[in-house]
Short mmCIF file of C-alpha atoms in Angstrom, two decimals:
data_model
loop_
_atom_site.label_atom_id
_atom_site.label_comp_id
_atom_site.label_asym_id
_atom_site.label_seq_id
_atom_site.Cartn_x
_atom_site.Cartn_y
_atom_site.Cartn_z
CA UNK A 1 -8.70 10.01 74.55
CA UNK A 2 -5.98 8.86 77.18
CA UNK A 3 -4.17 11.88 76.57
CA UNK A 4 -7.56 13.84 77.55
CA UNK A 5 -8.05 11.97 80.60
CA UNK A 6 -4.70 12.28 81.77
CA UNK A 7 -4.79 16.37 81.65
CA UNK A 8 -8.27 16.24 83.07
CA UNK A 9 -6.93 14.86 86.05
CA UNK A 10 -3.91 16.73 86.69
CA UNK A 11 -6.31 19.94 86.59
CA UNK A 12 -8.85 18.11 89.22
CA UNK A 13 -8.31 17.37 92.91
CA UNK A 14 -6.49 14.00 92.15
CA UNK A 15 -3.62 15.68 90.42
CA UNK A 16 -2.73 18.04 92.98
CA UNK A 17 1.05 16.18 93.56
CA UNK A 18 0.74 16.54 89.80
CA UNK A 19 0.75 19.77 90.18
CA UNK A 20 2.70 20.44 92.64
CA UNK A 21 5.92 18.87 90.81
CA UNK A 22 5.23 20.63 87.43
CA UNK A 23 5.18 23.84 89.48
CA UNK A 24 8.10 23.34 91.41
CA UNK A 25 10.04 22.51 87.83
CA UNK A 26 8.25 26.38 87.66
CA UNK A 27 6.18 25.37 84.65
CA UNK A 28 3.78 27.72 83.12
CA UNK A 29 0.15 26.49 82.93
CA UNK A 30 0.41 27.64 79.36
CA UNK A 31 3.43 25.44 78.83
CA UNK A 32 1.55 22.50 80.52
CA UNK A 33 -1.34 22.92 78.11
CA UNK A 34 0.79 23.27 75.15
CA UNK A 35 2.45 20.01 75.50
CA UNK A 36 -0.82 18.42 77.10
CA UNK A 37 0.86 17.16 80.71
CA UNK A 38 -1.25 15.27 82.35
CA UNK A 39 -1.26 13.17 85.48
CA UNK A 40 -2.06 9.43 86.06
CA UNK A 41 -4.02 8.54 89.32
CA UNK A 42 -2.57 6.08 91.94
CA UNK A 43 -5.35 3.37 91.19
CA UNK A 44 -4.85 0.79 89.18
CA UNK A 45 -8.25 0.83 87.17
CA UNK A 46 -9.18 4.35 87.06
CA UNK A 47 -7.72 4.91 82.67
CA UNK A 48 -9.28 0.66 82.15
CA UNK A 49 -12.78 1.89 83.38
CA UNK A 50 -12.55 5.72 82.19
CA UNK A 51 -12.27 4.04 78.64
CA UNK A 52 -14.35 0.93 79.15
CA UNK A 53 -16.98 3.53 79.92
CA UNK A 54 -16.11 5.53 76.27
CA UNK A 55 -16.40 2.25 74.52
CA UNK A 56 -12.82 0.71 74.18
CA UNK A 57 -12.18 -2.68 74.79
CA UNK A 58 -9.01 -4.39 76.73
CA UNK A 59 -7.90 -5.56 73.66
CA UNK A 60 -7.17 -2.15 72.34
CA UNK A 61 -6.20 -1.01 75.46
CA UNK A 62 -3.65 -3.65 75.85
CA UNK A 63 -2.70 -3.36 72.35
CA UNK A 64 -2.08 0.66 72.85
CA UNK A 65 0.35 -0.06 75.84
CA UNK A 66 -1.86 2.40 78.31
CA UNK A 67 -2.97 -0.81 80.27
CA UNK A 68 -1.56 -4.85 80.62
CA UNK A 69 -3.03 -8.08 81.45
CA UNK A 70 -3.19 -9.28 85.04
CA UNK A 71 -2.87 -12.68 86.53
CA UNK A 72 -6.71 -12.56 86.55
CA UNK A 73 -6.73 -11.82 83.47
CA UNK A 74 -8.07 -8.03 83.87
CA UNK A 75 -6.44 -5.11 82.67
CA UNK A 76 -4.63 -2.84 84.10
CA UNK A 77 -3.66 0.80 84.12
CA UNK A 78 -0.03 0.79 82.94
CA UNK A 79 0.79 4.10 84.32
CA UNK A 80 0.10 5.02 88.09
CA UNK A 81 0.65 8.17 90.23
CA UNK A 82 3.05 9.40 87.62
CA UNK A 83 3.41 12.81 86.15
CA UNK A 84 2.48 12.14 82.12
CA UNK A 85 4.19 13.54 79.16
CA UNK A 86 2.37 12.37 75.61
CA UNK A 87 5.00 11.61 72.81
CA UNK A 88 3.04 13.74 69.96
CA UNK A 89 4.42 12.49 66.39
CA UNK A 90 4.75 14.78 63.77
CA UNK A 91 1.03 15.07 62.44
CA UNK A 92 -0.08 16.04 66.13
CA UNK A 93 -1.20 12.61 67.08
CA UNK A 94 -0.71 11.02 70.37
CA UNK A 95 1.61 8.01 69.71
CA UNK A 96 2.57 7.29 73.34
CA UNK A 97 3.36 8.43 76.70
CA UNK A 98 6.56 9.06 79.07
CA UNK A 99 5.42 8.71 82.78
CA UNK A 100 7.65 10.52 86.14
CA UNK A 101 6.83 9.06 88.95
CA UNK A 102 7.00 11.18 92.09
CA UNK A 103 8.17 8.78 94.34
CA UNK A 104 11.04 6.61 95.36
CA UNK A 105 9.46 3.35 93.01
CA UNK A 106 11.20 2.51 89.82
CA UNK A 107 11.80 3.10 87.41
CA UNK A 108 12.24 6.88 87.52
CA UNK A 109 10.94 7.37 84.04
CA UNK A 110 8.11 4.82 82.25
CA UNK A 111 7.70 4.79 78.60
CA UNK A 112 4.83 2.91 76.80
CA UNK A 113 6.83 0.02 75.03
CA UNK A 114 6.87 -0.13 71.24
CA UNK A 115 3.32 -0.35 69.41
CA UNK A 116 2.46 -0.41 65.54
CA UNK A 117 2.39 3.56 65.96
CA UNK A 118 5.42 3.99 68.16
CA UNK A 119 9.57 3.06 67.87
CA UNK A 120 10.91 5.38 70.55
CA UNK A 121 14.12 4.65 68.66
CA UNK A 122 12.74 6.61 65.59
CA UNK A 123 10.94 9.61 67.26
CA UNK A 124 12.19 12.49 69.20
CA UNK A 125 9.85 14.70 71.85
CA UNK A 126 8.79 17.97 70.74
CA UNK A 127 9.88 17.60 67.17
CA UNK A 128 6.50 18.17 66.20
CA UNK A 129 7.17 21.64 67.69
CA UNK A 130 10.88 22.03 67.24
CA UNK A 131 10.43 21.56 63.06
CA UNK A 132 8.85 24.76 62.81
CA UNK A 133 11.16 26.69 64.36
CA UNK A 134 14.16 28.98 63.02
CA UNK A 135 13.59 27.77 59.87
CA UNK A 136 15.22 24.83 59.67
CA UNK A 137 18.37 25.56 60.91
CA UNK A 138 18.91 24.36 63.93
CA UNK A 139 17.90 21.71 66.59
CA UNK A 140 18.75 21.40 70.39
CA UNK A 141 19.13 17.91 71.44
CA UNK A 142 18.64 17.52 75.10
CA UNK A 143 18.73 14.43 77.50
CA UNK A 144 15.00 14.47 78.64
CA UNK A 145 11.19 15.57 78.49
CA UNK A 146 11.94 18.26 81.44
CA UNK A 147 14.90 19.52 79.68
CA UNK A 148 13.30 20.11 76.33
CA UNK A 149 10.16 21.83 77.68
CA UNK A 150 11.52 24.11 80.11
CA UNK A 151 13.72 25.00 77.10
CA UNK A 152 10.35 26.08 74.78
CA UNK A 153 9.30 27.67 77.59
CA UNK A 154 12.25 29.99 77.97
CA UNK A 155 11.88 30.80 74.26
CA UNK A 156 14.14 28.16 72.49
CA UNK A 157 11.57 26.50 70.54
CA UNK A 158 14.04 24.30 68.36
CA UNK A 159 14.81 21.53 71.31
CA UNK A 160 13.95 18.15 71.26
CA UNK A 161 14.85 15.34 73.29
CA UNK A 162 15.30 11.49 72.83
CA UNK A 163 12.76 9.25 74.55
CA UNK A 164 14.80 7.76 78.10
CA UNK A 165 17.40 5.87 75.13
CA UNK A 166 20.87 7.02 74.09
CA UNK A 167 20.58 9.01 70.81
CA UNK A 168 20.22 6.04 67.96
CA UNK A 169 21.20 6.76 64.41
CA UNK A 170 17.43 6.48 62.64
CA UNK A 171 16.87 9.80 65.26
CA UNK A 172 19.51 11.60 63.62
CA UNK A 173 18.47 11.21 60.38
CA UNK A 174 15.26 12.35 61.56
CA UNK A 175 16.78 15.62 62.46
CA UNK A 176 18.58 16.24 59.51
CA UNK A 177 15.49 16.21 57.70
CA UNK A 178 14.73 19.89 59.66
CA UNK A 179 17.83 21.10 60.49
CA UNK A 180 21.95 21.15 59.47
CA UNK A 181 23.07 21.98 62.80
CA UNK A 182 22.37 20.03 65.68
CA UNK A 183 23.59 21.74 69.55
CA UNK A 184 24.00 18.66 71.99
CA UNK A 185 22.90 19.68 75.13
CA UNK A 186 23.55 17.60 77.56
CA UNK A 187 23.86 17.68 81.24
CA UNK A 188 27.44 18.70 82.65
CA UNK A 189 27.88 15.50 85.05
CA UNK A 190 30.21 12.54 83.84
CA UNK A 191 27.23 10.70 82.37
CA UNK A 192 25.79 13.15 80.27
CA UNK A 193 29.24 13.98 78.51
CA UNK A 194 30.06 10.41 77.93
CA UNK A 195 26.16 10.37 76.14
CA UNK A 196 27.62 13.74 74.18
CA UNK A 197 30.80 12.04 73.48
CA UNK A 198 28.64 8.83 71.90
CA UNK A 199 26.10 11.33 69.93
CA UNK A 200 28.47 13.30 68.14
CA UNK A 201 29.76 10.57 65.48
CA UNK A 202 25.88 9.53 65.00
CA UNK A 203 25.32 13.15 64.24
CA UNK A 204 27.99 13.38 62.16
CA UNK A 205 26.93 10.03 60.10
CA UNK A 206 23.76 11.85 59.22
CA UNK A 207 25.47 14.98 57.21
CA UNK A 208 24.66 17.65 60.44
CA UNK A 209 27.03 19.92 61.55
CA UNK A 210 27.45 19.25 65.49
CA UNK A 211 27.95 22.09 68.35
CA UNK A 212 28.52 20.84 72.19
CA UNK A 213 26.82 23.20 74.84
CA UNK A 214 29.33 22.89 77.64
CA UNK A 215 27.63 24.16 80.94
CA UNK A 216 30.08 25.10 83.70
CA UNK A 217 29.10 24.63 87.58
CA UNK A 218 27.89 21.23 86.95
CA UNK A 219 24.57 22.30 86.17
CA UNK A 220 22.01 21.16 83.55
CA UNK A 221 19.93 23.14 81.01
CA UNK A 222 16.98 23.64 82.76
CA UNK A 223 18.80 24.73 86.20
CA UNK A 224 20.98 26.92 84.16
CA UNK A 225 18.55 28.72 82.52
CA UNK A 226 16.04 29.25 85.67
CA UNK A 227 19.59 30.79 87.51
CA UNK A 228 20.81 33.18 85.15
CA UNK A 229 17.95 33.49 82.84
CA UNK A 230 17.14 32.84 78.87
CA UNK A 231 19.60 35.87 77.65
CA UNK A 232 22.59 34.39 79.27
CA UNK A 233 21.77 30.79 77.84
CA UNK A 234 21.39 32.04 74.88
CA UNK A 235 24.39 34.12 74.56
CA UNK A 236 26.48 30.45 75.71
CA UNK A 237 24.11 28.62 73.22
CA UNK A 238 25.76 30.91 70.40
CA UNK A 239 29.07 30.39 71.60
CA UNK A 240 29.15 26.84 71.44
CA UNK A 241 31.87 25.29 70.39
CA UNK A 242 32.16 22.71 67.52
CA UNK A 243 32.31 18.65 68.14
CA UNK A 244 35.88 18.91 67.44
CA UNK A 245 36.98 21.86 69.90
CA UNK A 246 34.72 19.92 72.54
CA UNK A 247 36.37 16.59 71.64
CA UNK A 248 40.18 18.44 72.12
CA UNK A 249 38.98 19.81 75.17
CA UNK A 250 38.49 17.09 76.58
CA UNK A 251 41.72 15.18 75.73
CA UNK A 252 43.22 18.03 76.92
CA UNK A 253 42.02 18.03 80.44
CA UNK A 254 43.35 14.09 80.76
CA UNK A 255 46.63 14.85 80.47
CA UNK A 256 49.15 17.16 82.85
CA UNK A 257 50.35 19.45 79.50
CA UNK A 258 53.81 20.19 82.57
CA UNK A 259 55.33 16.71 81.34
CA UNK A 260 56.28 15.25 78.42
CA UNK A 261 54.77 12.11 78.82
CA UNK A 262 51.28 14.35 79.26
CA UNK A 263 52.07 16.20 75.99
CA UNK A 264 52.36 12.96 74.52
CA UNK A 265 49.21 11.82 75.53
CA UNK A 266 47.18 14.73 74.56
CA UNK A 267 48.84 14.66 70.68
CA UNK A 268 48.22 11.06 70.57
CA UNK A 269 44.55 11.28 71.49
CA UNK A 270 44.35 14.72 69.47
CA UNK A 271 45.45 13.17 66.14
CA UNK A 272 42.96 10.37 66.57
CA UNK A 273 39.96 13.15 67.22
CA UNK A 274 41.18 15.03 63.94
CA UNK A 275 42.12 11.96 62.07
CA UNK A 276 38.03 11.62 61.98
CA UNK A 277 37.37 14.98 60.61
CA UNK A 278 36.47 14.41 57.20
CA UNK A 279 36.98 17.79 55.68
CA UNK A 280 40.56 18.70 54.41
CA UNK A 281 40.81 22.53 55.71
CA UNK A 282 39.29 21.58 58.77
CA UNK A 283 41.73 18.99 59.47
CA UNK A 284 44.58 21.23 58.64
CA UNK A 285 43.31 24.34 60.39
CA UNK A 286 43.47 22.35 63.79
CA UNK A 287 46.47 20.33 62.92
CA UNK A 288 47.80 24.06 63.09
CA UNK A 289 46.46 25.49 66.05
CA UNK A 290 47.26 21.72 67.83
CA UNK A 291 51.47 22.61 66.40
CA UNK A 292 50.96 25.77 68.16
CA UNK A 293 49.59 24.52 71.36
CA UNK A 294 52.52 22.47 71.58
CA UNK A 295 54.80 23.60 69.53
CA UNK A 296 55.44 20.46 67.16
CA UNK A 297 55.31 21.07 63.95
CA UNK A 298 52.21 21.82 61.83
CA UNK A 299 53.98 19.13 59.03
CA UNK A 300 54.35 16.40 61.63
CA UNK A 301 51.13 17.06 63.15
CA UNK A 302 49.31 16.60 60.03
CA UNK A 303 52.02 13.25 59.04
CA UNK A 304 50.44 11.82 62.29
CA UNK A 305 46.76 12.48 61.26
CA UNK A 306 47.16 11.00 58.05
CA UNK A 307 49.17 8.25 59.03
CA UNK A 308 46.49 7.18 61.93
CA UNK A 309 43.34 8.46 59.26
CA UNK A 310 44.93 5.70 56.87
CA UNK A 311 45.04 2.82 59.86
CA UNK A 312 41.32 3.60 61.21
CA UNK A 313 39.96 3.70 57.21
CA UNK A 314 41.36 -0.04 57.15
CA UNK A 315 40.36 -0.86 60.30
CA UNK A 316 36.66 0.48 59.70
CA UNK A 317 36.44 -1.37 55.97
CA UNK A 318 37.51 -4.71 57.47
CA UNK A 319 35.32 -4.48 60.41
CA UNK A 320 32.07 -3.11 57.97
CA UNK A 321 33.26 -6.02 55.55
CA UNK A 322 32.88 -8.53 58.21
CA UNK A 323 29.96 -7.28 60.02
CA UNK A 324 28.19 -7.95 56.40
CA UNK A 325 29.71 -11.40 56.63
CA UNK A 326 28.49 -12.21 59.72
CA UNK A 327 24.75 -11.21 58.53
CA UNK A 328 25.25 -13.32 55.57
CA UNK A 329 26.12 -16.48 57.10
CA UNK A 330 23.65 -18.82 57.12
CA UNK A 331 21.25 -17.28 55.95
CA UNK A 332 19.11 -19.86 53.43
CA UNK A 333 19.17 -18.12 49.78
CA UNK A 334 16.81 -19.80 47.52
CA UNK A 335 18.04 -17.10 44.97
CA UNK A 336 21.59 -17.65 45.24
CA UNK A 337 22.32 -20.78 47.14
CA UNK A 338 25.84 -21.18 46.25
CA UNK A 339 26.51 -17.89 48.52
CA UNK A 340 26.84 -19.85 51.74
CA UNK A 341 29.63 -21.85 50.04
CA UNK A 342 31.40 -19.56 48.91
CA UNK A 343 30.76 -16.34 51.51
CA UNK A 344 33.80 -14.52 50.87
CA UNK A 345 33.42 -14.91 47.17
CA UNK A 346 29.84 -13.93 47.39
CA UNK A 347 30.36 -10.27 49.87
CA UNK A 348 32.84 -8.95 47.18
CA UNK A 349 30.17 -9.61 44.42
CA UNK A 350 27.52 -7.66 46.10
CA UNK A 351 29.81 -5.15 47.45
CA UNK A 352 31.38 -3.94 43.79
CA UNK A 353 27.12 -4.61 42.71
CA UNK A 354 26.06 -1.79 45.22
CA UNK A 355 29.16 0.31 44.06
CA UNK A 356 27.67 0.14 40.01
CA UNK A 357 24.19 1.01 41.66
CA UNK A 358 25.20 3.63 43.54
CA UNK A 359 28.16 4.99 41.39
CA UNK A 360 26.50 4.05 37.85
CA UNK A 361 28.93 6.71 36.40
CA UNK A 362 31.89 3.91 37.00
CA UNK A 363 30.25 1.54 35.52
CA UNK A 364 32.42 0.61 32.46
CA UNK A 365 35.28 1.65 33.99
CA UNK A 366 34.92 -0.99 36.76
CA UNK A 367 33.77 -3.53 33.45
CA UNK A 368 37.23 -2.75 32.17
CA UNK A 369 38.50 -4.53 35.00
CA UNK A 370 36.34 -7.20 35.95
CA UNK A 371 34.91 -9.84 33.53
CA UNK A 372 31.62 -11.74 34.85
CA UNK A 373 33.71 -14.92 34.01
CA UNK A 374 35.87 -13.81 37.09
CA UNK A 375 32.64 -13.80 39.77
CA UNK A 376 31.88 -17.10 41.40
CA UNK A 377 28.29 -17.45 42.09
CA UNK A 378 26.23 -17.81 39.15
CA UNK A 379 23.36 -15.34 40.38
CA UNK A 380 25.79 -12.39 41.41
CA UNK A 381 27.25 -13.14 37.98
CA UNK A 382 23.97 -12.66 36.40
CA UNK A 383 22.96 -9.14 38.18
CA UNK A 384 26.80 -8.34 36.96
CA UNK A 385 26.19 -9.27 33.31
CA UNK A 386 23.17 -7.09 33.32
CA UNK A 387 24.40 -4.01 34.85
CA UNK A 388 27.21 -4.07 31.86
CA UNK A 389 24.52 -4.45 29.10
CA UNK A 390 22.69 -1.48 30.72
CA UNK A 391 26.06 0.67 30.70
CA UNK A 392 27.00 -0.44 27.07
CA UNK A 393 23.39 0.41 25.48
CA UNK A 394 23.94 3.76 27.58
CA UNK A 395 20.66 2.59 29.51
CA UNK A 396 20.23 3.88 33.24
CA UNK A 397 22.31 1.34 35.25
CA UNK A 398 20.16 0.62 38.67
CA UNK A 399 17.22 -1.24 39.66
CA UNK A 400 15.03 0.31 36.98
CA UNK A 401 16.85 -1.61 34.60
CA UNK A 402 17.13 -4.87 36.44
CA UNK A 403 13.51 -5.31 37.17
CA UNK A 404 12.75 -5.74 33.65
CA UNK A 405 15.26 -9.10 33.52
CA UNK A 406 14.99 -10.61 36.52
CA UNK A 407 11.93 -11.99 38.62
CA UNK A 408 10.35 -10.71 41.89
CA UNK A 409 12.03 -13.10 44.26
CA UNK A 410 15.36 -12.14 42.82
CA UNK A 411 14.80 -8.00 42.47
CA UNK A 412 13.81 -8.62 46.45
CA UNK A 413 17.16 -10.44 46.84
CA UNK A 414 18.96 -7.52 45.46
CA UNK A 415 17.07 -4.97 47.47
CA UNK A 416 18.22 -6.65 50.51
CA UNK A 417 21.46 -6.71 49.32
CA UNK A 418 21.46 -3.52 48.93
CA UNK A 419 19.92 -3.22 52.12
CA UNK A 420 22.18 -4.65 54.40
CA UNK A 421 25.35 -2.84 52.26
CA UNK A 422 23.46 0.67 52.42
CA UNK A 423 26.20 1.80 55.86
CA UNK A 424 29.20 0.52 54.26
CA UNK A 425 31.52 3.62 52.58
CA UNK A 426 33.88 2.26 50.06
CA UNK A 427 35.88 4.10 47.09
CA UNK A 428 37.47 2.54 44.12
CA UNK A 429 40.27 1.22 45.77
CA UNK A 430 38.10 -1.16 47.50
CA UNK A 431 36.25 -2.09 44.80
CA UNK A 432 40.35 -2.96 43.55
CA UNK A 433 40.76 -5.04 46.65
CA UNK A 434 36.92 -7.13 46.12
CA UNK A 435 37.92 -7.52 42.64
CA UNK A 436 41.24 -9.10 43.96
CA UNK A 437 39.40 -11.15 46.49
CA UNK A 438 37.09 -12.63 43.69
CA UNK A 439 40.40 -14.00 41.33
CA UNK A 440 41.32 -15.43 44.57
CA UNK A 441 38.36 -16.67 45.51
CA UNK A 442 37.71 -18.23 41.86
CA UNK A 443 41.35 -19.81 41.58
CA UNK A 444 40.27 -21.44 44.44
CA UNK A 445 37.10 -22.67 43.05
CA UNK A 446 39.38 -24.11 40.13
CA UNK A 447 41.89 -26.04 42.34
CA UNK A 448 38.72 -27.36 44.46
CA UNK A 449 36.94 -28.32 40.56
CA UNK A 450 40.18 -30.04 39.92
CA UNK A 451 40.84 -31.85 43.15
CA UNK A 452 37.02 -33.52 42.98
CA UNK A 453 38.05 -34.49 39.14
CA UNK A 454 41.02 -36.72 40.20
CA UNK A 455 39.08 -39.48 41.89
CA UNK A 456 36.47 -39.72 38.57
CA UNK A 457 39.56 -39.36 35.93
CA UNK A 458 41.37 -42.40 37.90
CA UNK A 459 38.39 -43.95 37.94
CA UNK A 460 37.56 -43.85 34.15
CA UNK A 461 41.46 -44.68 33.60
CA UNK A 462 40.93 -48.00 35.59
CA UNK A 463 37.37 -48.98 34.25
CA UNK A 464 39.28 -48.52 30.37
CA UNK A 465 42.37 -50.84 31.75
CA UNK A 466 39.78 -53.43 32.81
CA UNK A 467 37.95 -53.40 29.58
CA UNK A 468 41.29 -53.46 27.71
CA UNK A 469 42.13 -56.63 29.95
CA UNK A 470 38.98 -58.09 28.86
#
């Protein structure tokens, strides 16, 4: 119904500076209907008493973020003399708007803030759109409502934008759901390309294959395309370059390649951007063309990369181990209460647990080495036990199996385990180095057992010496 009003008054006198803006961005009035632009009045009650009149109250306006409470008491229209863009979720329902005002007030661009039907951290604009295009192979990620629109308008139907945030990681997942191949395409100033430079490892977390539209003359998308025309976007569009080649562009232009010290530079910064590249070939195919470039060795090149790959993988594990640390500490567990004694102990339980459940296959072979005697806390120990009887009665070893031993309160404390361990990447060698953390961990135990024995076992020895004397 908002969304309604909102167009209704951008196509009525009060929406002539409406209007005017959307045709100076030289929007179609098709392209205006199709993504419903509308345009909220400069009074502050006109969308509170449009609705009042169609029988909502200020509760649910309130509630749906198109109005707030005053001082008085009486609500108010959120959005004022603002051109307005509704956020359409992927059913076709309004979930919430993006407001421009047309002004000098602040701030430049108003989002509703987050309701029960909106996270603008999970959504994208114009992916309701976008997902039916090319089918499913692509998606053009661009900085903002203007950006993406003018782009369906010029025939690129597969662009989205992010909702006035940097690119978050639950977004790209979205997009990998309709597409493997995500173009970034950003505007050319400094502060887009640092917001390219920050979206391409999210990308890259969620399994998409990333290309960087690089726009020379300083221009964005939209002005681009409205200079030269769709043909001549496109044809740049296709010849994109990948997130590496952008990244090694860049590093390049930082350095003067006339000195040595320069040359330097650019390698070092090179071998960190391909140390990152997960794929083999890949890796080696650049670790060539770099050896070319600057006539180093391909071998030494590739020495580097590995070398630096080897220091960032320990890096990442230590920091990912701690992170979950952190999270854990003090957290009350009525499950397993002896984890905040023993934290360290109790991260390398769950952390080879998650590896049985999500490598079940290694199951036994992870048994061979680890005995549930060796774990510390007695509910970790338990989970442990289980998953082995699962693997050596050739049962399915997961949470399937679990949930038929263990209660409700403790399957939910292994879901959140789980959980919180689901963005950590480890391989067998870690689960080597958590296994050697937990004989540390439990020699410790002993020593502490031990050292609270003492005082008790000279006790005893002095009550028997008085009874002797006796």
């Amino acid at each position: 119904e908002t969304a309604r009003y909102y167009y209704s008054v951008l196509n009525s006198d009060a929406g002539a500076d409406g209007r005017g803006y959307l045709q100076k961005r030289a929007l179609k009035p098709e392209t205006v209907r199709r993504f419903g632009l509308g345009f909220s009045p400069p009074g502050r009650f006109a969308l509170v008493d449009y609705l009042a009149g169609k029988g909502f109250t200020q509760e649910e306006m309130i509630m749906a973020n198109v109005a707030f409470k005053s001082r008085s008491g009486r609500a108010v229209d959120r959005f004022f003399s603002r051109v307005m863009f509704p956020i359409i979720d992927l059913r076709g329902n309004v979930a919430a708007f993006g407001g421009r005002t047309l002004g000098s007030g602040e701030p430049k661009y108003l989002n509703t803030s987050e309701t029960p039907v909106f996270n603008k951290g999970s959504m994208l604009f114009a992916l309701n759109f976008a997902k039916k295009s090319n089918g499913g192979r692509r998606l053009i990620l661009c900085e903002g409502y203007m950006d993406a629109i003018s782009m369906h308008q010029a025939g690129f139907t597969d662009a989205v934008a992010t909702l006035g945030t940097a690119l978050t990681p639950s977004q790209a997942r979205l997009m990998s759901k309709y597409a493997k191949e995500v173009v970034v395409s950003y505007d050319s100033d400094e502060a887009g390309q640092k917001a390219a430079s920050r979206a391409i490892p999210i990308l890259r977390e969620a399994g998409l294959s990333v290309k960087v539209l690089t726009i020379s003359g300083g221009k964005d998308p939209d002005e681009y395309i409205k200079t030269y025309g769709p043909a001549k976007f496109k044809q740049m569009l296709n010849a994109s370059g990948n997130d590496v080649e952008y990244r090694l562009g860049k590093a390049k232009l930082k350095y003067d390649a006339g000195s040595a010290q320069g040359r330097v530079g650019y390698l070092n910064e090179a071998v960190a951007v391909l140390a990152g590249v997960d794929n083999a070939m890949e890796r080696e195919i650049y670790a060539g063309k770099l050896a070319a470039e600057t006539g180093i060795k391909t071998e030494t090149v590739m020495a580097q990369v590995n070398k630096h790959g080897r220091i960032d993988s320990k890096k990442e594990r230590k920091k990912e181990f701690k992170a979950f640390r952190v999270k854990s500490a003090g957290l009350k567990d009525r499950v397993n209460p002896e984890k905040s004694r023993y934290l360290r102990a109790a991260g390398a339980e769950e952390a080879i647990i998650a590896y049985i459940i999500k490598y079940p296959e290694n199951a036994k072979e992870i048994g061979g080495m680890l005995t549930p005697g060796q774990f510390v806390t007695q509910f970790d120990r338990r989970v442990y036990q289980a998953l082995m009887q699962l693997a050596e009665n050739g049962l399915p070893v997961g949470i399937t199996g679990l949930a038929e031993m263990f209660s409700q309160d403790e399957m939910s404390s292994v879901a959140r385990m789980l959980q919180n361990l689901s963005g950590i990447s480890y391989n067998e060698s870690d689960v080597r180095k958590y296994i050697e953390i937990l004989n540390e961990e439990h020699e410790k135990k002993k020593l502490l057992a031990a050292d609270a024995a003492q005082p008790r076992e000279i006790k005893n020895y002095l009550d028997e010496l008085r009874r002797q004397k006796k």
